Amino acid sequence: MGIITLTTDLGSKDFYQSALKGSLLSLMPNVNLVDITHEVPSFNISYAAFVLKNAYPYFPKNTVHLIGIDSVYSENTKYIAVKHRDHFFVGADNGIFSLLFDDVPEDVVELNIMQDLKYLHFPLVDIFVKAATHLAKGGKLKDIGLPVAEIEQKMLLHPVIERDVIRGSVVYIDTFCNVITNITKDLFTKIQKNRDFTLYFRKSETITQLSWHYNEVPEGEKLCLFGISNHLEIAINKGKASGLLGLHLGDIVRVEFHS
């Protein structure tokens, strides 16, 4: 039984998500479908890449990850299938793969599956479904496309590093309203060098200590920690940090290290 995960911006209000799943089940009735998320903000490939990047390594080898973000037909966008670190990915070559992987993917093909004209405006339930089920059944990349040497490149906003300062930004807010920044644990440790620090945000708000877990401070108190994503998070124990602290996507945070 093959596994196909779904990461899309289709939401749950309309029939689109059900049409996608029905199309997959029609071609592979015994497939194991796993929703990663359908709540990606419309066309937001950086948001989708962050979610999928932190989810896919937990799946078994040879899992197929179908990505339905900004996949409507465009003459300038290719549809591709990728093999990377024993996982397969199917999606539009709109830059999401350059955000998803830290290194160059192993094998990439441009899909040459002929589209059924009745699905002209919904290639997700036609071309993507055919490619994903082919791979989930153990099929080869070479049978559904031709090799390509490069993928579309997009650049993430990286933290700005000074001698004793890291300036980062908010890149994700999860269901619990925890605020996740683009400052990784590796970067923080490299610049910190065992020094004390102050995390500044929203003008007057500060945190001066890393926590190991969310319950390390009293309920309602703010904290910062490196969570499962290994990115610096700002949270409130059993509270909604983004709303209570007034933090939004793109907001700037600053870490200053003290000698």
Short mmCIF file of N, CA and C in Angstrom, two decimals, residues 68-220:
data_model
loop_
_atom_site.label_atom_id
_atom_site.label_comp_id
_atom_site.label_asym_id
_atom_site.label_seq_id
_atom_site.Cartn_x
_atom_site.Cartn_y
_atom_site.Cartn_z
N GLY A 68 -0.11 20.91 -3.96
CA GLY A 68 -1.09 21.64 -4.77
C GLY A 68 -1.13 23.11 -4.39
N ILE A 69 -0.06 23.82 -4.70
CA ILE A 69 0.02 25.26 -4.41
C ILE A 69 0.36 25.99 -5.70
N ASP A 70 -0.48 26.95 -6.09
CA ASP A 70 -0.24 27.74 -7.30
C ASP A 70 0.03 26.83 -8.49
N SER A 71 -0.88 25.89 -8.71
CA SER A 71 -0.66 24.86 -9.74
C SER A 71 -1.54 25.03 -10.97
N VAL A 72 -2.30 26.12 -11.03
CA VAL A 72 -3.14 26.37 -12.21
C VAL A 72 -2.25 26.56 -13.43
N TYR A 73 -2.73 26.15 -14.57
CA TYR A 73 -1.92 26.16 -15.78
C TYR A 73 -1.34 27.55 -16.09
N SER A 74 -0.06 27.55 -16.44
CA SER A 74 0.61 28.74 -16.94
C SER A 74 1.63 28.28 -17.96
N GLU A 75 1.72 28.98 -19.06
CA GLU A 75 2.65 28.57 -20.11
C GLU A 75 4.11 28.68 -19.66
N ASN A 76 4.36 29.41 -18.58
CA ASN A 76 5.72 29.60 -18.11
C ASN A 76 6.10 28.68 -16.95
N THR A 77 5.16 27.85 -16.52
CA THR A 77 5.42 26.98 -15.37
C THR A 77 5.38 25.52 -15.78
N LYS A 78 6.41 24.78 -15.39
CA LYS A 78 6.46 23.35 -15.66
C LYS A 78 5.85 22.60 -14.48
N TYR A 79 5.37 21.40 -14.75
CA TYR A 79 4.98 20.48 -13.70
C TYR A 79 6.07 19.43 -13.59
N ILE A 80 6.54 19.19 -12.37
CA ILE A 80 7.69 18.31 -12.22
C ILE A 80 7.44 17.26 -11.14
N ALA A 81 8.23 16.20 -11.21
CA ALA A 81 8.30 15.19 -10.16
C ALA A 81 9.75 15.08 -9.74
N VAL A 82 9.95 14.93 -8.45
CA VAL A 82 11.30 14.99 -7.89
C VAL A 82 11.51 13.80 -6.96
N LYS A 83 12.70 13.21 -7.01
CA LYS A 83 13.12 12.24 -6.00
C LYS A 83 14.22 12.88 -5.18
N HIS A 84 14.05 12.86 -3.85
CA HIS A 84 15.06 13.47 -2.98
C HIS A 84 15.04 12.76 -1.63
N ARG A 85 16.17 12.25 -1.24
CA ARG A 85 16.33 11.56 0.05
C ARG A 85 15.28 10.48 0.25
N ASP A 86 15.09 9.68 -0.81
CA ASP A 86 14.19 8.52 -0.78
C ASP A 86 12.72 8.90 -0.63
N HIS A 87 12.38 10.14 -0.97
CA HIS A 87 10.99 10.57 -1.03
C HIS A 87 10.71 11.11 -2.42
N PHE A 88 9.44 11.09 -2.82
CA PHE A 88 9.03 11.65 -4.11
C PHE A 88 8.13 12.86 -3.87
N PHE A 89 8.23 13.83 -4.77
CA PHE A 89 7.44 15.05 -4.68
C PHE A 89 6.89 15.38 -6.06
N VAL A 90 5.64 15.80 -6.10
CA VAL A 90 4.99 16.18 -7.36
C VAL A 90 4.37 17.56 -7.16
N GLY A 91 4.67 18.49 -8.09
CA GLY A 91 4.10 19.82 -7.96
C GLY A 91 4.50 20.71 -9.11
N ALA A 92 4.09 21.96 -9.02
CA ALA A 92 4.45 22.95 -10.04
C ALA A 92 5.85 23.48 -9.75
N ASP A 93 6.61 23.71 -10.81
CA ASP A 93 7.96 24.25 -10.66
C ASP A 93 7.88 25.77 -10.53
N ASN A 94 7.32 26.21 -9.41
CA ASN A 94 7.09 27.64 -9.19
C ASN A 94 8.02 28.23 -8.13
N GLY A 95 9.05 27.48 -7.76
CA GLY A 95 10.00 27.93 -6.76
C GLY A 95 9.90 27.21 -5.44
N ILE A 96 8.81 26.46 -5.23
CA ILE A 96 8.61 25.82 -3.94
C ILE A 96 9.68 24.79 -3.63
N PHE A 97 10.20 24.11 -4.67
CA PHE A 97 11.18 23.06 -4.40
C PHE A 97 12.52 23.64 -3.95
N SER A 98 12.85 24.82 -4.42
CA SER A 98 14.09 25.46 -3.97
C SER A 98 13.99 25.90 -2.51
N LEU A 99 12.76 26.14 -2.02
CA LEU A 99 12.54 26.49 -0.63
C LEU A 99 12.43 25.25 0.25
N LEU A 100 12.05 24.15 -0.35
CA LEU A 100 11.79 22.92 0.38
C LEU A 100 13.06 22.16 0.73
N PHE A 101 14.06 22.22 -0.16
CA PHE A 101 15.28 21.45 0.02
C PHE A 101 16.46 22.35 0.34
N ASP A 102 17.34 21.86 1.20
CA ASP A 102 18.56 22.59 1.53
C ASP A 102 19.68 22.31 0.53
N ASP A 103 19.54 21.25 -0.24
CA ASP A 103 20.54 20.90 -1.24
C ASP A 103 19.85 20.57 -2.55
N VAL A 104 20.63 20.30 -3.57
CA VAL A 104 20.08 20.04 -4.90
C VAL A 104 19.38 18.68 -4.91
N PRO A 105 18.14 18.61 -5.37
CA PRO A 105 17.45 17.31 -5.42
C PRO A 105 18.14 16.34 -6.36
N GLU A 106 17.99 15.06 -6.06
CA GLU A 106 18.73 14.02 -6.77
C GLU A 106 18.26 13.85 -8.22
N ASP A 107 16.97 13.70 -8.41
CA ASP A 107 16.42 13.47 -9.75
C ASP A 107 15.18 14.33 -9.95
N VAL A 108 15.11 14.98 -11.10
CA VAL A 108 13.97 15.84 -11.43
C VAL A 108 13.55 15.56 -12.86
N VAL A 109 12.25 15.38 -13.07
CA VAL A 109 11.74 15.23 -14.43
C VAL A 109 10.60 16.21 -14.64
N GLU A 110 10.50 16.73 -15.85
CA GLU A 110 9.32 17.51 -16.24
C GLU A 110 8.26 16.54 -16.73
N LEU A 111 7.11 16.58 -16.12
CA LEU A 111 6.05 15.62 -16.46
C LEU A 111 5.59 15.80 -17.90
N ASN A 112 5.48 14.69 -18.60
CA ASN A 112 4.99 14.72 -19.98
C ASN A 112 3.66 13.98 -20.11
N ILE A 113 2.93 13.91 -19.01
CA ILE A 113 1.61 13.27 -19.01
C ILE A 113 0.64 14.18 -19.75
N MET A 114 -0.06 13.62 -20.69
CA MET A 114 -1.03 14.39 -21.46
C MET A 114 -2.23 14.73 -20.58
N GLN A 115 -2.65 15.99 -20.63
CA GLN A 115 -3.76 16.43 -19.80
C GLN A 115 -5.09 16.17 -20.49
N ASP A 116 -6.04 15.67 -19.72
CA ASP A 116 -7.41 15.52 -20.18
C ASP A 116 -8.02 16.92 -20.23
N LEU A 117 -8.54 17.31 -21.38
CA LEU A 117 -9.03 18.68 -21.56
C LEU A 117 -10.18 19.05 -20.62
N LYS A 118 -10.90 18.04 -20.13
CA LYS A 118 -12.01 18.37 -19.23
C LYS A 118 -11.50 18.84 -17.87
N TYR A 119 -10.18 18.62 -17.61
CA TYR A 119 -9.58 19.10 -16.37
C TYR A 119 -8.62 20.25 -16.64
N LEU A 120 -8.87 21.00 -17.71
CA LEU A 120 -7.94 22.04 -18.14
C LEU A 120 -7.61 23.03 -17.03
N HIS A 121 -8.58 23.37 -16.22
CA HIS A 121 -8.37 24.37 -15.17
C HIS A 121 -8.05 23.73 -13.82
N PHE A 122 -7.88 22.41 -13.80
CA PHE A 122 -7.63 21.72 -12.53
C PHE A 122 -6.62 20.59 -12.75
N PRO A 123 -5.41 20.93 -13.19
CA PRO A 123 -4.39 19.89 -13.44
C PRO A 123 -4.04 19.09 -12.19
N LEU A 124 -4.36 19.64 -11.03
CA LEU A 124 -4.08 18.95 -9.78
C LEU A 124 -4.78 17.59 -9.73
N VAL A 125 -6.02 17.50 -10.24
CA VAL A 125 -6.76 16.24 -10.17
C VAL A 125 -6.55 15.39 -11.41
N ASP A 126 -5.68 15.83 -12.28
CA ASP A 126 -5.42 15.07 -13.51
C ASP A 126 -3.94 14.71 -13.60
N ILE A 127 -3.10 15.65 -14.01
CA ILE A 127 -1.67 15.38 -14.20
C ILE A 127 -1.00 15.00 -12.88
N PHE A 128 -1.23 15.78 -11.84
CA PHE A 128 -0.57 15.51 -10.56
C PHE A 128 -1.01 14.16 -9.99
N VAL A 129 -2.30 13.88 -10.09
CA VAL A 129 -2.83 12.62 -9.56
C VAL A 129 -2.24 11.43 -10.30
N LYS A 130 -2.16 11.53 -11.62
CA LYS A 130 -1.59 10.42 -12.40
C LYS A 130 -0.13 10.19 -12.04
N ALA A 131 0.62 11.28 -11.88
CA ALA A 131 2.04 11.15 -11.54
C ALA A 131 2.20 10.57 -10.13
N ALA A 132 1.42 11.08 -9.18
CA ALA A 132 1.56 10.64 -7.79
C ALA A 132 1.21 9.17 -7.62
N THR A 133 0.13 8.72 -8.25
CA THR A 133 -0.26 7.31 -8.11
C THR A 133 0.72 6.40 -8.83
N HIS A 134 1.25 6.85 -9.96
CA HIS A 134 2.28 6.07 -10.66
C HIS A 134 3.47 5.81 -9.75
N LEU A 135 3.93 6.84 -9.06
CA LEU A 135 5.08 6.71 -8.18
C LEU A 135 4.74 5.91 -6.93
N ALA A 136 3.53 6.08 -6.40
CA ALA A 136 3.12 5.35 -5.20
C ALA A 136 2.99 3.85 -5.47
N LYS A 137 2.75 3.49 -6.73
CA LYS A 137 2.68 2.08 -7.11
C LYS A 137 4.06 1.49 -7.38
N GLY A 138 5.10 2.30 -7.26
CA GLY A 138 6.46 1.82 -7.49
C GLY A 138 7.00 2.15 -8.87
N GLY A 139 6.29 2.99 -9.63
CA GLY A 139 6.73 3.35 -10.97
C GLY A 139 7.96 4.24 -10.94
N LYS A 140 8.61 4.35 -12.09
CA LYS A 140 9.85 5.11 -12.22
C LYS A 140 9.59 6.53 -12.70
N LEU A 141 10.45 7.44 -12.28
CA LEU A 141 10.35 8.83 -12.74
C LEU A 141 10.49 8.91 -14.26
N LYS A 142 11.40 8.14 -14.82
CA LYS A 142 11.69 8.23 -16.24
C LYS A 142 10.50 7.87 -17.12
N ASP A 143 9.51 7.18 -16.54
CA ASP A 143 8.34 6.76 -17.31
C ASP A 143 7.28 7.85 -17.40
N ILE A 144 7.43 8.94 -16.63
CA ILE A 144 6.40 9.98 -16.65
C ILE A 144 6.97 11.36 -16.99
N GLY A 145 8.25 11.42 -17.32
CA GLY A 145 8.81 12.72 -17.65
C GLY A 145 10.23 12.64 -18.16
N LEU A 146 10.72 13.78 -18.60
CA LEU A 146 12.08 13.89 -19.11
C LEU A 146 12.94 14.65 -18.12
N PRO A 147 14.20 14.24 -17.95
CA PRO A 147 15.08 14.88 -16.97
C PRO A 147 15.26 16.36 -17.24
N VAL A 148 15.30 17.15 -16.17
CA VAL A 148 15.63 18.56 -16.27
C VAL A 148 16.78 18.85 -15.31
N ALA A 149 17.62 19.79 -15.69
CA ALA A 149 18.84 20.06 -14.93
C ALA A 149 18.61 21.05 -13.80
N GLU A 150 17.65 21.96 -13.95
CA GLU A 150 17.47 23.01 -12.97
C GLU A 150 16.00 23.17 -12.61
N ILE A 151 15.77 23.68 -11.40
CA ILE A 151 14.42 24.00 -10.97
C ILE A 151 14.34 25.50 -10.71
N GLU A 152 13.12 26.02 -10.71
CA GLU A 152 12.90 27.45 -10.47
C GLU A 152 13.40 27.82 -9.07
N GLN A 153 14.11 28.93 -8.99
CA GLN A 153 14.70 29.35 -7.72
C GLN A 153 13.93 30.52 -7.11
N LYS A 154 13.67 30.39 -5.82
CA LYS A 154 13.12 31.49 -5.03
C LYS A 154 14.01 31.66 -3.80
N MET A 155 14.09 32.86 -3.30
CA MET A 155 14.94 33.13 -2.15
C MET A 155 14.08 33.42 -0.92
N LEU A 156 14.39 32.73 0.18
CA LEU A 156 13.78 33.06 1.45
C LEU A 156 14.45 34.29 2.05
N LEU A 157 13.72 34.98 2.90
CA LEU A 157 14.30 36.08 3.65
C LEU A 157 15.14 35.50 4.78
N HIS A 158 16.46 35.69 4.71
CA HIS A 158 17.36 35.13 5.72
C HIS A 158 17.63 36.15 6.83
N PRO A 159 17.96 35.66 8.02
CA PRO A 159 18.33 36.58 9.09
C PRO A 159 19.56 37.40 8.71
N VAL A 160 19.61 38.63 9.23
CA VAL A 160 20.79 39.49 9.06
C VAL A 160 21.69 39.30 10.27
N ILE A 161 22.96 38.99 10.02
CA ILE A 161 23.87 38.68 11.11
C ILE A 161 24.92 39.78 11.24
N GLU A 162 25.03 40.31 12.43
CA GLU A 162 26.10 41.23 12.78
C GLU A 162 26.95 40.56 13.85
N ARG A 163 27.94 41.28 14.34
CA ARG A 163 28.87 40.66 15.29
C ARG A 163 28.16 40.08 16.51
N ASP A 164 27.29 40.85 17.12
CA ASP A 164 26.63 40.43 18.35
C ASP A 164 25.11 40.45 18.23
N VAL A 165 24.59 40.47 17.00
CA VAL A 165 23.15 40.63 16.80
C VAL A 165 22.68 39.73 15.66
N ILE A 166 21.51 39.13 15.86
CA ILE A 166 20.79 38.46 14.77
C ILE A 166 19.45 39.16 14.61
N ARG A 167 19.18 39.64 13.40
CA ARG A 167 17.88 40.24 13.09
C ARG A 167 17.11 39.25 12.22
N GLY A 168 16.02 38.74 12.76
CA GLY A 168 15.21 37.77 12.03
C GLY A 168 13.81 38.27 11.84
N SER A 169 12.95 37.38 11.35
CA SER A 169 11.55 37.76 11.13
C SER A 169 10.64 36.57 11.38
N VAL A 170 9.38 36.86 11.58
CA VAL A 170 8.36 35.83 11.80
C VAL A 170 8.01 35.19 10.46
N VAL A 171 8.12 33.86 10.38
CA VAL A 171 7.84 33.17 9.12
C VAL A 171 6.63 32.25 9.22
N TYR A 172 6.17 31.96 10.44
CA TYR A 172 5.07 31.00 10.58
C TYR A 172 4.39 31.20 11.93
N ILE A 173 3.08 31.07 11.95
CA ILE A 173 2.30 31.09 13.19
C ILE A 173 1.44 29.84 13.19
N ASP A 174 1.63 28.98 14.20
CA ASP A 174 0.95 27.69 14.17
C ASP A 174 -0.45 27.79 14.78
N THR A 175 -1.13 26.66 14.86
CA THR A 175 -2.51 26.61 15.35
C THR A 175 -2.63 27.11 16.78
N PHE A 176 -1.58 26.91 17.57
CA PHE A 176 -1.59 27.34 18.96
C PHE A 176 -1.18 28.81 19.11
N CYS A 177 -0.97 29.46 17.97
CA CYS A 177 -0.53 30.86 17.93
C CYS A 177 0.89 31.05 18.45
N ASN A 178 1.68 29.98 18.44
CA ASN A 178 3.11 30.11 18.68
C ASN A 178 3.73 30.80 17.47
N VAL A 179 4.68 31.67 17.72
CA VAL A 179 5.29 32.50 16.68
C VAL A 179 6.67 31.94 16.33
N ILE A 180 6.84 31.49 15.10
CA ILE A 180 8.09 30.84 14.68
C ILE A 180 8.87 31.78 13.77
N THR A 181 10.14 31.94 14.08
CA THR A 181 11.00 32.86 13.33
C THR A 181 11.90 32.10 12.37
N ASN A 182 12.63 32.85 11.56
CA ASN A 182 13.58 32.22 10.64
C ASN A 182 14.97 32.07 11.24
N ILE A 183 15.10 32.21 12.55
CA ILE A 183 16.38 32.02 13.23
C ILE A 183 16.49 30.57 13.67
N THR A 184 17.41 29.83 13.08
CA THR A 184 17.57 28.42 13.39
C THR A 184 18.42 28.22 14.65
N LYS A 185 18.30 27.05 15.21
CA LYS A 185 19.09 26.72 16.41
C LYS A 185 20.57 26.74 16.10
N ASP A 186 20.95 26.22 14.93
CA ASP A 186 22.37 26.20 14.56
C ASP A 186 22.94 27.61 14.46
N LEU A 187 22.18 28.53 13.83
CA LEU A 187 22.65 29.91 13.70
C LEU A 187 22.74 30.57 15.07
N PHE A 188 21.72 30.39 15.88
CA PHE A 188 21.70 31.00 17.22
C PHE A 188 22.91 30.54 18.03
N THR A 189 23.17 29.23 18.04
CA THR A 189 24.28 28.68 18.81
C THR A 189 25.63 29.19 18.30
N LYS A 190 25.74 29.29 16.96
CA LYS A 190 26.99 29.75 16.35
C LYS A 190 27.34 31.18 16.77
N ILE A 191 26.35 32.05 16.80
CA ILE A 191 26.59 33.45 17.14
C ILE A 191 26.63 33.66 18.65
N GLN A 192 25.87 32.87 19.38
CA GLN A 192 25.78 33.06 20.83
C GLN A 192 27.11 32.80 21.54
N LYS A 193 27.75 31.68 21.23
CA LYS A 193 29.03 31.31 21.87
C LYS A 193 28.92 31.34 23.39
N ASN A 194 27.82 30.72 23.88
CA ASN A 194 27.59 30.56 25.32
C ASN A 194 27.37 31.89 26.06
N ARG A 195 27.06 32.96 25.36
CA ARG A 195 26.82 34.25 26.01
C ARG A 195 25.35 34.41 26.38
N ASP A 196 25.08 35.33 27.31
CA ASP A 196 23.71 35.71 27.61
C ASP A 196 23.12 36.47 26.41
N PHE A 197 21.81 36.56 26.38
CA PHE A 197 21.16 37.24 25.26
C PHE A 197 19.90 37.94 25.71
N THR A 198 19.44 38.85 24.86
CA THR A 198 18.12 39.46 25.01
C THR A 198 17.41 39.39 23.67
N LEU A 199 16.23 38.83 23.68
CA LEU A 199 15.38 38.78 22.48
C LEU A 199 14.40 39.95 22.55
N TYR A 200 14.46 40.81 21.53
CA TYR A 200 13.59 41.99 21.46
C TYR A 200 12.53 41.80 20.38
N PHE A 201 11.31 42.23 20.68
CA PHE A 201 10.24 42.24 19.67
C PHE A 201 9.15 43.20 20.13
N ARG A 202 8.43 43.72 19.19
CA ARG A 202 7.34 44.67 19.46
C ARG A 202 7.80 45.81 20.37
N LYS A 203 8.90 46.42 20.03
CA LYS A 203 9.44 47.59 20.71
C LYS A 203 9.90 47.30 22.14
N SER A 204 8.96 47.09 23.05
CA SER A 204 9.35 47.00 24.46
C SER A 204 9.36 45.59 25.01
N GLU A 205 8.96 44.59 24.23
CA GLU A 205 8.91 43.22 24.74
C GLU A 205 10.29 42.57 24.66
N THR A 206 10.67 41.85 25.72
CA THR A 206 11.96 41.16 25.74
C THR A 206 11.82 39.80 26.41
N ILE A 207 12.73 38.90 26.05
CA ILE A 207 12.90 37.61 26.72
C ILE A 207 14.40 37.39 26.84
N THR A 208 14.85 36.91 27.99
CA THR A 208 16.29 36.81 28.22
C THR A 208 16.75 35.39 28.54
N GLN A 209 15.85 34.42 28.37
CA GLN A 209 16.22 33.04 28.72
C GLN A 209 15.54 32.07 27.78
N LEU A 210 16.28 31.05 27.35
CA LEU A 210 15.70 29.97 26.55
C LEU A 210 15.02 28.96 27.46
N SER A 211 13.88 28.48 27.05
CA SER A 211 13.18 27.41 27.76
C SER A 211 13.36 26.10 27.00
N TRP A 212 13.23 25.01 27.73
CA TRP A 212 13.30 23.69 27.11
C TRP A 212 11.91 23.22 26.67
N HIS A 213 10.89 23.68 27.38
CA HIS A 213 9.53 23.27 27.03
C HIS A 213 8.56 24.39 27.41
N TYR A 214 7.33 24.28 26.90
CA TYR A 214 6.36 25.37 27.05
C TYR A 214 5.91 25.56 28.51
N ASN A 215 5.93 24.49 29.31
CA ASN A 215 5.43 24.57 30.69
C ASN A 215 6.51 24.99 31.68
N GLU A 216 7.63 25.45 31.17
CA GLU A 216 8.73 25.81 32.06
C GLU A 216 8.48 27.15 32.76
N VAL A 217 7.56 27.94 32.25
CA VAL A 217 7.19 29.21 32.88
C VAL A 217 5.75 29.10 33.36
N PRO A 218 5.31 29.96 34.27
CA PRO A 218 3.92 29.92 34.74
C PRO A 218 2.93 30.17 33.59
N GLU A 219 1.73 29.67 33.75
CA GLU A 219 0.69 29.88 32.73
C GLU A 219 0.50 31.37 32.48
N GLY A 220 0.42 31.73 31.22
CA GLY A 220 0.23 33.11 30.84
C GLY A 220 1.51 33.90 30.64
#
